[in-house]
Coordinates of C-alpha atoms and ligand atoms in Angstrom, one line a residue:
X3 CA 5.6 220.4 40.5
X4 CA 6.8 224.0 41.0
X5 CA 9.1 225.2 38.3
X6 CA 11.2 227.2 40.8
X7 CA 12.3 223.9 42.2
X8 CA 12.9 222.1 38.9
X9 CA 16.1 221.6 37.0
X10 CA 15.1 223.3 33.7
X11 CA 17.8 225.3 31.8
X12 CA 16.5 226.7 28.5
X13 CA 18.7 228.4 26.0
X14 CA 17.9 231.6 24.1
X15 CA 20.6 231.0 21.5
X16 CA 20.5 228.4 18.7
X17 CA 23.4 226.0 19.3
X18 CA 25.8 226.4 16.3
X19 CA 26.3 222.7 15.5
X20 CA 22.5 222.1 15.2
X21 CA 21.1 222.1 11.7
X22 CA 17.6 220.7 12.0
X23 CA 14.6 221.6 14.2
X24 CA 14.6 218.6 16.5
X25 CA 18.3 219.0 17.3
X26 CA 17.9 222.8 17.8
X27 CA 14.8 222.6 19.9
X28 CA 15.8 219.6 22.1
X29 CA 19.0 221.4 23.0
X30 CA 17.4 224.8 23.4
X31 CA 14.6 223.4 25.6
X32 CA 17.4 221.9 27.7
X33 CA 15.8 218.4 27.3
X34 CA 19.1 216.9 26.1
X35 CA 22.7 217.9 26.8
X36 CA 25.7 217.0 24.5
X37 CA 28.6 215.4 26.2
X38 CA 30.8 214.7 23.1
X39 CA 30.0 214.2 19.5
X40 CA 27.0 211.8 19.1
X41 CA 26.7 211.3 22.9
X42 CA 23.9 212.9 24.8
X43 CA 22.5 213.1 28.3
X44 CA 18.8 213.5 29.1
X45 CA 17.6 216.2 31.5
X46 CA 14.4 215.8 33.6
X47 CA 11.8 216.8 31.0
X48 CA 13.6 215.0 28.1
X49 CA 13.8 211.9 30.2
X50 CA 10.1 212.0 31.0
X51 CA 9.3 211.9 27.3
X52 CA 11.8 209.1 26.8
X53 CA 10.0 207.1 29.5
X54 CA 6.6 207.8 28.0
X55 CA 7.8 206.5 24.6
X56 CA 9.2 203.5 26.3
X57 CA 6.0 202.9 28.2
X58 CA 4.0 203.0 24.9
X59 CA 6.5 200.5 23.5
X60 CA 6.2 198.2 26.5
X61 CA 2.4 198.2 26.5
X62 CA 2.2 197.3 22.8
X63 CA 5.0 194.7 22.9
X64 CA 3.5 193.1 26.0
X65 CA 0.1 193.0 24.4
X66 CA 1.6 190.8 21.7
X67 CA 3.1 188.4 24.2
X68 CA 6.6 189.6 24.0
X69 CA 8.5 189.6 27.3
X70 CA 11.0 192.2 28.5
X71 CA 14.5 191.2 29.7
X72 CA 17.7 193.2 30.0
X73 CA 21.0 192.0 28.6
X74 CA 24.4 193.6 28.9
X75 CA 25.7 196.2 26.5
X76 CA 29.2 194.6 26.8
X77 CA 29.5 191.6 24.5
X78 CA 32.4 189.2 24.1
X79 CA 34.1 189.1 20.6
X80 CA 33.7 185.2 20.5
X81 CA 30.0 185.5 19.9
X82 CA 30.6 187.8 17.0
X83 CA 33.2 185.6 15.6
X84 CA 30.8 182.7 15.6
X85 CA 28.3 184.7 13.5
X86 CA 31.0 186.0 11.3
X87 CA 30.2 189.6 12.1
X88 CA 33.3 190.5 14.2
X89 CA 35.1 191.4 10.9
X90 CA 32.1 192.1 8.7
X91 CA 30.5 194.8 10.9
X92 CA 33.3 197.2 10.2
X93 CA 34.5 200.3 11.9
X94 CA 31.0 201.1 13.3
X95 CA 31.5 198.3 15.9
X96 CA 32.7 199.9 19.1
X97 CA 35.5 197.5 20.1
X98 CA 37.3 197.4 23.5
X99 CA 39.7 195.1 25.4
X100 CA 39.7 194.1 29.0
X101 CA 42.8 194.3 31.2
X102 CA 43.9 190.9 29.9
X103 CA 43.6 191.8 26.3
X104 CA 40.4 189.9 25.6
X105 CA 38.2 191.5 22.9
X106 CA 34.8 192.9 23.5
X107 CA 32.4 195.3 21.9
X108 CA 29.7 197.6 23.0
X109 CA 26.6 196.1 21.4
X110 CA 25.2 197.9 18.3
X111 CA 22.5 195.3 18.2
X112 CA 22.0 192.0 20.0
X113 CA 21.3 189.1 17.5
X114 CA 24.4 187.1 18.8
X115 CA 23.6 187.6 22.5
X116 CA 20.0 186.6 22.1
X117 CA 20.8 183.6 19.9
X118 CA 23.3 182.5 22.5
X119 CA 20.8 182.8 25.2
X120 CA 18.2 180.8 23.3
X121 CA 20.5 178.0 22.1
X122 CA 21.5 177.4 25.8
X123 CA 18.0 177.5 27.2
X124 CA 15.7 176.1 24.5
X125 CA 15.9 172.4 23.5
X126 CA 12.4 171.3 22.6
X127 CA 9.6 172.3 20.3
X128 CA 7.4 172.6 23.4
X129 CA 9.3 175.7 24.5
X130 CA 8.7 177.6 21.2
X131 CA 7.7 180.2 20.1
X132 CA 9.5 182.7 22.4
X133 CA 9.6 186.5 21.9
X134 CA 12.0 188.5 24.1
X135 CA 12.8 192.2 24.0
X136 CA 14.8 194.8 25.8
X137 CA 15.0 198.6 26.0
X138 CA 18.7 199.2 26.2
X139 CA 21.6 201.5 25.3
X140 CA 23.3 200.8 22.0
X141 CA 26.6 201.9 20.6
X142 CA 27.6 202.5 17.0
X143 CA 30.7 204.5 16.2
X144 CA 29.0 206.2 13.3
X145 CA 31.2 207.8 10.6
X146 CA 29.2 211.0 10.8
X147 CA 27.2 211.5 14.0
X148 CA 24.7 214.3 13.3
X149 CA 21.3 215.7 13.7
X150 CA 21.4 215.1 17.5
X151 CA 19.4 212.1 18.5
X152 CA 18.8 211.0 15.0
X153 CA 22.3 209.7 14.3
X154 CA 24.2 209.4 17.5
X155 CA 26.9 207.1 18.7
X156 CA 25.1 206.1 21.9
X157 CA 21.4 205.7 21.7
X158 CA 18.5 203.9 23.2
X159 CA 16.9 201.1 21.2
X160 CA 14.1 198.7 21.8
X161 CA 15.2 195.4 20.3
X162 CA 13.2 192.3 20.1
X163 CA 13.9 188.8 18.8
X164 CA 11.4 186.1 18.0
X165 CA 12.2 182.4 17.9
X166 CA 9.9 180.0 16.1
X167 CA 9.8 176.4 15.0
X168 CA 9.3 177.2 11.3
X169 CA 8.7 179.8 8.6
X170 CA 4.9 179.8 9.2
X171 CA 5.6 180.6 12.9
X172 CA 7.9 183.4 11.9
X173 CA 5.2 184.8 9.6
X174 CA 2.9 185.1 12.6
X175 CA 5.6 186.7 14.8
X176 CA 6.5 189.1 12.1
X177 CA 2.9 190.2 11.5
X178 CA 2.5 190.7 15.3
X179 CA 5.5 192.9 15.5
X180 CA 4.5 194.8 12.4
X181 CA 1.1 195.5 14.0
X182 CA 2.7 196.4 17.3
X183 CA 5.0 198.9 15.5
X184 CA 2.0 200.4 13.7
X185 CA 0.2 200.9 17.1
X186 CA 3.3 202.3 18.8
X187 CA 4.1 205.0 16.1
X188 CA 0.4 205.9 15.9
X189 CA 0.3 206.4 19.7
X190 CA 3.5 208.5 19.5
X191 CA 1.6 210.9 17.2
X192 CA 3.9 210.2 14.2
X193 CA 2.9 210.4 10.5
X194 CA 4.7 207.4 9.1
X195 CA 4.8 204.8 6.4
X196 CA 6.0 201.2 6.6
X197 CA 8.0 200.4 3.5
X198 CA 9.9 197.4 2.1
X199 CA 13.6 197.7 3.1
X200 CA 17.0 196.3 2.4
X201 CA 18.3 193.9 5.1
X202 CA 21.8 195.3 5.3
X203 CA 24.4 194.1 7.8
X204 CA 21.7 192.4 9.9
X205 CA 21.0 189.8 7.2
X206 CA 17.8 187.8 6.5
X207 CA 15.3 187.8 3.7
X208 CA 12.4 190.1 4.3
X209 CA 12.2 193.5 6.0
X210 CA 10.1 196.6 6.5
X211 CA 11.3 200.0 7.6
X212 CA 8.9 202.3 9.5
X213 CA 9.6 205.8 8.1
X214 CA 8.5 208.9 9.9
X215 CA 7.7 211.3 7.0
X216 CA 9.6 214.6 7.0
X217 CA 11.7 216.6 4.6
X218 CA 14.8 216.6 6.7
X219 CA 14.9 212.8 6.9
X220 CA 17.9 210.9 5.7
X221 CA 15.9 208.1 4.1
X222 CA 14.2 208.4 0.8
X223 CA 11.2 206.3 0.0
X224 CA 9.4 205.6 -3.2
X225 CA 5.8 204.6 -3.4
X226 CA 3.0 204.2 -5.9
X227 CA -0.5 205.7 -5.6
X228 CA -1.9 203.3 -8.2
X229 CA -0.9 200.1 -6.3
X230 CA 0.5 199.5 -2.8
X231 CA 4.2 199.4 -3.7
X232 CA 6.3 201.3 -1.1
X233 CA 10.0 200.8 -0.5
X234 CA 13.1 202.6 0.5
X235 CA 14.9 203.8 -2.6
X236 CA 17.9 201.6 -1.6
X237 CA 15.6 198.6 -1.9
X238 CA 13.1 199.5 -4.6
X239 CA 13.5 197.3 -7.7
X240 CA 13.8 198.9 -11.1
X241 CA 12.0 197.0 -13.8
X242 CA 13.8 197.4 -17.1
X243 CA 12.0 198.2 -20.3
X244 CA 11.9 195.5 -22.9
X245 CA 15.1 195.2 -25.1
X246 CA 15.4 197.7 -27.9
X247 CA 14.9 196.2 -31.4
X248 CA 17.2 198.8 -33.0
X249 CA 19.7 197.2 -35.4
X250 CA 23.3 197.0 -34.1
X251 CA 25.6 199.3 -35.9
X252 CA 29.4 198.9 -36.2
X253 CA 31.5 200.4 -33.4
X254 CA 33.1 203.7 -34.2
X255 CA 35.7 205.7 -32.2
X256 CA 35.1 209.4 -32.1
X257 CA 37.2 212.3 -30.8
X258 CA 35.5 214.0 -27.8
X259 CA 38.1 216.4 -26.6
X260 CA 37.5 217.7 -23.0
X261 CA 34.2 215.9 -22.8
X262 CA 34.4 214.1 -19.5
X263 CA 30.9 214.3 -18.1
X264 CA 27.8 212.7 -19.5
X265 CA 26.3 216.1 -20.2
X266 CA 29.4 217.2 -22.1
X267 CA 29.6 214.0 -24.2
X268 CA 25.9 213.9 -24.9
X269 CA 25.9 217.6 -25.9
X270 CA 29.0 217.2 -28.1
X271 CA 27.7 214.1 -29.9
X272 CA 24.1 215.4 -30.0
X273 CA 22.6 212.3 -28.4
X274 CA 20.4 212.1 -25.3
X275 CA 21.9 211.0 -22.0
X276 CA 19.9 207.8 -22.1
X277 CA 22.0 206.8 -25.1
X278 CA 25.2 207.0 -23.1
X279 CA 27.0 204.7 -20.6
X280 CA 28.3 206.1 -17.4
X281 CA 31.3 204.4 -15.5
X282 CA 31.9 204.5 -11.8
X283 CA 35.3 203.4 -10.5
X284 CA 35.9 201.8 -7.1
X285 CA 38.6 200.3 -4.9
X286 CA 37.4 197.1 -3.2
X287 CA 38.7 196.0 0.2
X288 CA 38.5 192.7 2.1
X289 CA 35.6 192.0 4.4
X290 CA 37.1 193.8 7.4
X291 CA 38.1 196.8 5.4
X292 CA 41.8 196.5 6.2
X293 CA 43.3 195.4 2.8
X294 CA 42.8 196.6 -0.7
X295 CA 41.8 193.6 -2.8
X296 CA 41.1 194.9 -6.2
X297 CA 39.0 197.2 -8.4
X298 CA 35.4 197.4 -9.4
X299 CA 34.0 199.3 -12.4
X300 CA 30.2 199.7 -12.5
X301 CA 28.3 200.8 -15.7
X302 CA 24.9 202.3 -15.8
X303 CA 23.0 204.3 -18.3
X304 CA 24.1 207.9 -18.4
X305 CA 20.8 209.4 -17.1
X306 CA 20.6 207.0 -14.1
X307 CA 22.0 207.2 -10.6
X308 CA 23.9 204.4 -9.1
X309 CA 22.3 202.7 -6.1
X310 CA 25.3 201.8 -3.8
X311 CA 23.3 199.3 -1.8
X312 CA 22.5 197.3 -4.9
X313 CA 26.2 197.4 -5.9
X314 CA 27.5 196.1 -2.5
X315 CA 24.7 193.5 -2.4
X316 CA 25.7 192.3 -5.9
X317 CA 29.3 192.0 -4.9
X318 CA 28.3 190.4 -1.6
X319 CA 30.5 192.7 0.5
X320 CA 29.9 195.1 3.4
X321 CA 29.2 198.7 2.5
X322 CA 32.4 200.0 4.0
X323 CA 34.5 197.6 1.8
X324 CA 34.2 199.8 -1.2
X325 CA 35.2 203.4 -2.0
X326 CA 35.6 205.6 -5.0
X327 CA 39.0 205.0 -6.6
X328 CA 41.8 207.3 -7.5
X329 CA 41.6 207.6 -11.3
X330 CA 45.4 207.4 -11.9
X331 CA 45.9 204.3 -9.8
X332 CA 42.9 202.4 -11.1
X333 CA 43.7 203.5 -14.7
X334 CA 47.2 202.0 -14.5
X335 CA 45.8 198.7 -13.2
X336 CA 42.8 198.3 -15.4
X337 CA 43.3 200.3 -18.5
X338 CA 40.5 202.7 -17.9
X339 CA 40.9 206.5 -18.3
X340 CA 39.1 208.9 -15.9
X341 CA 36.3 210.7 -17.8
X342 CA 36.7 208.3 -20.8
X343 CA 36.1 205.0 -19.2
X344 CA 34.0 202.5 -21.2
X345 CA 33.3 198.7 -20.8
X346 CA 35.3 197.6 -23.8
X347 CA 38.7 196.1 -23.2
X348 CA 39.1 196.5 -19.4
X349 CA 41.4 194.2 -17.4
X350 CA 42.1 193.3 -13.8
X351 CA 38.8 194.4 -12.4
X352 CA 35.3 193.2 -11.6
X353 CA 32.9 194.7 -14.2
X354 CA 29.4 195.1 -12.9
X355 CA 26.8 196.1 -15.6
X356 CA 23.4 197.4 -15.0
X357 CA 20.8 195.0 -16.4
X358 CA 19.2 197.8 -18.4
X359 CA 22.3 198.0 -20.6
X360 CA 21.8 194.4 -21.8
X361 CA 18.9 195.4 -24.0
X362 CA 20.1 198.9 -24.9
X363 CA 21.5 199.4 -28.4
X364 CA 24.2 201.5 -30.0
X365 CA 25.3 203.3 -26.9
X366 CA 28.0 205.9 -26.5
X367 CA 30.7 204.9 -24.0
X368 CA 34.3 206.0 -23.1
X369 CA 37.0 204.5 -25.3
X370 CA 39.5 204.1 -22.5
X371 CA 41.6 206.5 -24.4
X372 CA 42.2 210.2 -23.4
X373 CA 39.9 212.4 -25.5
X374 CA 37.9 209.6 -27.2
X375 CA 34.5 207.9 -26.9
X376 CA 33.1 205.0 -28.9
X377 CA 29.7 205.0 -30.6
X378 CA 27.4 202.0 -31.2
X379 CA 28.6 199.9 -28.2
X380 CA 26.4 196.9 -27.7
X381 CA 26.3 194.4 -24.8
X382 CA 27.3 190.8 -25.6
X383 CA 28.8 191.7 -29.0
X384 CA 31.3 194.3 -27.6
X385 CA 31.6 193.7 -23.9
X386 CA 30.3 191.6 -21.0
X387 CA 29.9 192.0 -17.3
X388 CA 31.3 189.7 -14.6
X389 CA 28.0 190.6 -12.8
X390 CA 24.8 191.8 -14.5
X391 CA 22.1 193.1 -12.2
X392 CA 19.9 196.0 -11.3
X393 CA 22.2 198.8 -10.0
X394 CA 20.1 201.9 -10.3
X395 CA 18.0 204.1 -8.1
X396 CA 14.3 204.2 -8.7
X397 CA 13.4 207.9 -8.8
X398 CA 10.1 209.9 -8.8
X399 CA 8.6 209.6 -12.2
X400 CA 10.2 206.2 -13.0
X401 CA 7.8 203.3 -13.7
X402 CA 6.5 201.4 -10.7
X403 CA 8.1 197.9 -10.6
X404 CA 4.7 196.4 -9.8
X405 CA 2.2 198.3 -12.0
X406 CA 4.2 200.5 -14.3
X407 CA 2.6 203.8 -13.3
X408 CA 5.0 206.7 -12.4
X409 CA 6.2 206.4 -8.7
X410 CA 6.4 209.2 -6.2
X411 CA 9.1 209.9 -3.6
X412 CA 9.2 211.3 -0.1
X413 CA 11.8 211.7 2.6
X414 CA 11.7 210.4 6.1
X415 CA 13.4 209.2 9.3
X416 CA 13.7 205.5 9.8
X417 CA 12.3 205.1 13.3
X418 CA 12.0 201.3 13.3
X419 CA 12.8 198.2 11.3
X420 CA 11.5 194.6 11.3
X421 CA 13.4 191.7 9.8
X422 CA 12.8 188.1 9.0
X423 CA 16.2 186.6 9.8
X424 CA 15.2 183.0 9.1
X425 CA 18.0 180.7 10.1
X426 CA 21.0 183.0 9.5
X427 CA 22.1 183.2 13.1
X428 CA 20.7 179.8 14.3
X429 CA 22.8 178.2 11.6
X430 CA 26.1 180.0 12.2
X431 CA 25.7 179.7 16.0
X432 CA 24.0 176.3 16.3
X433 CA 20.6 177.2 17.8
X434 CA 18.5 174.0 17.4
X435 CA 15.5 172.4 19.0
X436 CA 14.2 168.8 18.9
X437 CA 10.9 168.5 17.0
X438 CA 8.0 166.1 17.7
X439 CA 10.1 163.2 16.2
X440 CA 13.2 164.0 18.2
X441 CA 14.8 165.4 15.1
X442 CA 17.2 168.4 15.4
X443 CA 15.8 171.5 13.6
X444 CA 17.1 175.1 13.3
X445 CA 15.2 177.8 15.2
X446 CA 13.7 180.3 12.8
X447 CA 14.3 183.9 13.9
X448 CA 13.1 187.5 13.4
X449 CA 14.4 190.7 14.9
X450 CA 12.7 194.0 15.4
X451 CA 14.2 197.4 16.4
X452 CA 12.9 200.8 17.4
X453 CA 15.2 203.7 17.9
X454 CA 13.6 205.2 21.1
X455 CA 15.8 208.3 21.2
X456 CA 15.5 208.8 17.4
X457 CA 11.7 208.5 17.7
X458 CA 11.7 211.4 20.2
X459 CA 13.6 213.5 17.7
X460 CA 11.3 212.4 14.9
X461 CA 8.2 213.5 17.0
X462 CA 9.8 216.9 17.4
X463 CA 10.7 217.1 13.7
X464 CA 7.0 216.7 12.9
X465 CA 5.6 218.7 15.8
X466 CA 7.1 222.1 16.2
X467 CA 6.8 225.7 15.1
X468 CA 9.2 228.7 15.3
X469 CA 8.6 229.1 19.0
X470 CA 9.4 225.5 20.0
X471 CA 8.2 222.0 20.4
X472 CA 4.5 221.0 20.3
X473 CA 4.3 217.7 22.1
X474 CA 1.5 215.3 21.4
X475 CA -0.3 214.7 24.7
X476 CA 0.8 211.0 24.8
X477 CA 4.5 211.8 25.0
X478 CA 4.5 215.3 26.5
X479 CA 6.8 215.5 29.6
X480 CA 4.0 217.3 31.4
X481 CA 0.4 217.9 30.3
X482 CA -0.3 221.3 31.7
X483 CA 1.8 224.4 32.6
X484 CA 0.2 227.0 34.8
X485 CA 1.9 230.4 34.4
X486 CA 1.5 232.5 37.4
X487 CA 2.1 236.0 36.0
X488 CA 2.9 237.8 39.2
X489 CA 5.4 235.8 41.2
X490 CA 4.7 237.8 44.4
X491 CA 0.9 238.3 43.9
X492 CA -0.8 236.4 46.7
X493 CA -4.2 236.2 45.0
X494 CA -2.7 234.8 41.8
X495 CA -0.5 232.5 43.9
X496 CA -3.5 231.1 45.7
X497 CA -5.5 230.4 42.6
X498 CA -2.5 228.9 40.7
X499 CA -1.7 226.6 43.6
X500 CA -5.3 225.5 44.0
X501 CA -5.5 224.7 40.3
X502 CA -2.1 222.9 40.4
X503 CA -3.3 220.7 43.3
X504 CA -6.6 219.9 41.6
X505 CA -4.7 218.7 38.5
X506 CA -2.4 216.6 40.5
X507 CA -5.3 215.0 42.4
X508 CA -6.9 214.3 39.0
X509 CA -3.8 212.5 37.8
X510 CA -2.8 215.2 35.3
X511 CA 0.9 216.0 35.1
X512 CA 1.3 219.7 35.8
X513 CA 4.0 222.3 36.2
X514 CA 3.4 225.5 38.0
X515 CA 5.7 228.3 36.7
X516 CA 6.1 230.3 39.9
X517 CA 9.5 231.7 39.0
X518 CA 10.3 235.3 39.7
X519 CA 10.7 236.0 36.0
X520 CA 9.0 238.4 33.6
X521 CA 5.8 237.0 32.1
X522 CA 7.4 237.2 28.6
X523 CA 10.1 234.8 29.7
X524 CA 7.6 232.4 31.2
X525 CA 5.5 232.4 28.0
X526 CA 8.5 231.9 25.8
X527 CA 9.7 229.0 27.9
X528 CA 6.2 227.4 27.9
X529 CA 6.1 227.5 24.2
X530 CA 9.7 226.2 23.8
X531 CA 9.0 223.3 26.2
X532 CA 5.9 222.4 24.2
X533 CA 3.5 221.6 27.0
X534 CA 0.1 220.9 25.4
X535 CA -2.0 223.1 27.7
X536 CA -1.1 226.5 29.2
X537 CA -3.2 228.2 31.8
X538 CA -2.3 231.7 32.6
X539 CA -3.2 233.0 36.1
X540 CA -2.9 236.8 36.0
X541 CA -5.0 239.9 36.7
X542 CA -8.3 238.1 36.4
X543 CA -7.4 235.9 39.4
X544 CA -9.4 237.9 41.8
X545 CA -12.6 237.0 39.8
X546 CA -11.5 233.4 39.4
X547 CA -10.6 234.1 35.7
X548 CA -7.7 232.6 33.7
X549 CA -6.5 232.3 30.1
X550 CA -6.6 228.9 28.5
X551 CA -4.4 228.1 25.5
X552 CA -3.5 225.0 23.6
X553 CA 0.1 224.9 22.4
X554 CA -1.0 223.5 19.0
X555 CA -3.6 226.3 18.4
X556 CA -1.9 229.3 20.0
X557 CA -5.1 231.2 20.8
X558 CA -6.0 232.5 24.3
X559 CA -9.5 231.8 25.6
X560 CA -10.8 233.6 28.7
X561 CA -12.4 231.1 31.1
X562 CA -13.1 230.6 34.7
X563 CA -10.6 228.5 36.5
X564 CA -13.2 225.7 36.8
X565 CA -13.8 225.7 33.0
X566 CA -10.1 225.7 32.3
X567 CA -9.6 222.8 34.6
X568 CA -12.5 220.8 33.1
X569 CA -11.4 221.5 29.5
X570 CA -7.8 220.4 30.2
X571 CA -8.8 217.2 32.1
X572 CA -11.2 216.3 29.3
X573 CA -8.6 216.9 26.6
X574 CA -5.7 215.1 28.4
X575 CA -7.8 212.1 29.3
X576 CA -9.0 211.8 25.7
X577 CA -5.5 212.0 24.2
X578 CA -3.1 210.7 26.8
X579 CA -3.1 207.1 25.5
X580 CA -2.3 208.3 22.0
Ligands
ATP609 P1 20.4 203.6 9.7 O1 20.1 203.0 8.4 O2 19.7 204.9 10.0 O3 21.9 203.7 10.0 P2 20.0 201.0 10.7 O4 19.1 200.5 9.6 O5 21.4 200.7 10.7 O6 19.8 202.6 10.8 P3 18.9 199.2 12.6 O7 20.0 198.3 12.8 O8 17.7 198.8 11.9 O9 19.4 200.7 12.1 O10 18.4 199.7 14.1 C1 17.1 199.8 14.6 C2 16.7 201.2 14.9 O11 17.7 201.9 15.7 C3 16.6 202.1 13.6 O12 15.4 201.9 13.0 C4 16.8 203.4 14.2 O13 15.5 203.9 14.7 C5 17.7 203.2 15.4 N1 19.1 203.7 15.1 C6 20.0 203.0 14.3 N2 21.1 203.7 14.3 C7 21.0 204.8 15.1 C8 21.8 205.9 15.5 N3 23.0 206.0 15.1 N4 21.3 206.8 16.3 C9 20.0 206.7 16.8 N5 19.2 205.7 16.4 C10 19.6 204.8 15.6
MG610 MG1 17.5 199.8 9.9

């Protein structure tokens, strides 16, 4: 393909709203175009990469016996009411009405639609298992769309649903999908790690996230080098140390003027932060987030960090149904005092206590009185929680919940997630089959998602330098770019076109940059676009000489056109499958 005929519009400037490399480079290379916040279009080169990622996904899904279908993005509210998620999904669900006022949503995910399909079409154990997937546009009205394709409001997802007779069948389906995901992300050239994950709004029991490792990622994972523990920090369990055997001392109120933070209190009373109790105050809303229902006060050790996912799981409410409270309002209702809140003597609120505090002794806590704290506060004797559970983040250096060694942490981008749903949807929506004895049984489900567009961004995040993208061969929009230095030089033109035609005949995807531009512009664009092999046809053309350069190495090699052709074909064919 001749570049003079292609629709490629690269930008010299860094777009102001873009903060991270993938967003900047995908915009600058003209591969994506923003329409409105969180909504992007794909230009020819960008779309070719999307299609390559999709092809890899299709090949690996099909290899596991999954079958591709395509369902509508528009979904009727009735199905979501059946599953109970019409209210619970919250403001992220992109709702719309038809002209008659009937409610619909643009699908953020398709559990309801696939369960509905299966309950109508499967009746016997003979028809199971089934595994169906689609590659389709999804909609989520994200609170903060950002980082370009990483957190957008319209994006492409591959979603797959498995339907089995029993848990043993689900185990097999889950393992198949886990293996398929491993192959897919390997072939996309990603460095990634599958980790145990929270099941969130989707529901179900068991889940893994596939996390592409990079510093700019929004997910934090914790892992252990001494054993195989690896989990998102939202999910990672914190194993409490055994209870302290310190003797309980009598409670004692002490004046702590102006000491509102843990550091101030600990410093003033000369105790370490792990001898203090920290309070976090929240308003709680009903399940669709429209009505305030009450107050929640959570207590954790002063040196710990609250894990909000563990808190909402403990309260069994959606994430959006809780927000930090205004101190004055919550104080008037519950008796707490901002900066001096402690667990003793609160009223009208749900008190959630971190499990570690149960075995802690003689702690310092707020006195619920302006300017005062209490020393020697002990669980059971002095206060109790309505809920006692693990509420804290596992941080680098904390003991591994499996083996006790210090854990490590890393950041990454969640590119895929697999869930064991069990019977959550088949139960609420009545998806049953008749077993060998004509007994009705619930279908056992799993669901499996890959963010196709987010995967593209993650690949760029891991594969770039200051000059642009460095596509792995398997997902590169084109394999080779031939830069013809003199746009009007007949000898160069002839050699460049000959090479171009040879590549095409060999099934190599090639661009010929024949534009009437300065060489510097062409080289810059070639680097920005990230095409794996660049062949420069310049002055040496008369002797059949060219320069050969791999984008990932950045060094020019003088070769004959024949050698360059052979080297490129060999490299591309070796790496194109990923
Ligand atoms: P996150 O925690 O990042 O919001 P999620 O856990 O809600 O994502 P899933 O419901 O597991 O996402 O969706 C499956 C996949 O779809 C994710 O692994 C991710 O790759 C992709 N995805 C989810 N939300 C977005 C988004 N807003 N923009 C782009 N891709 C997304
Ligand atoms: Mg997820």
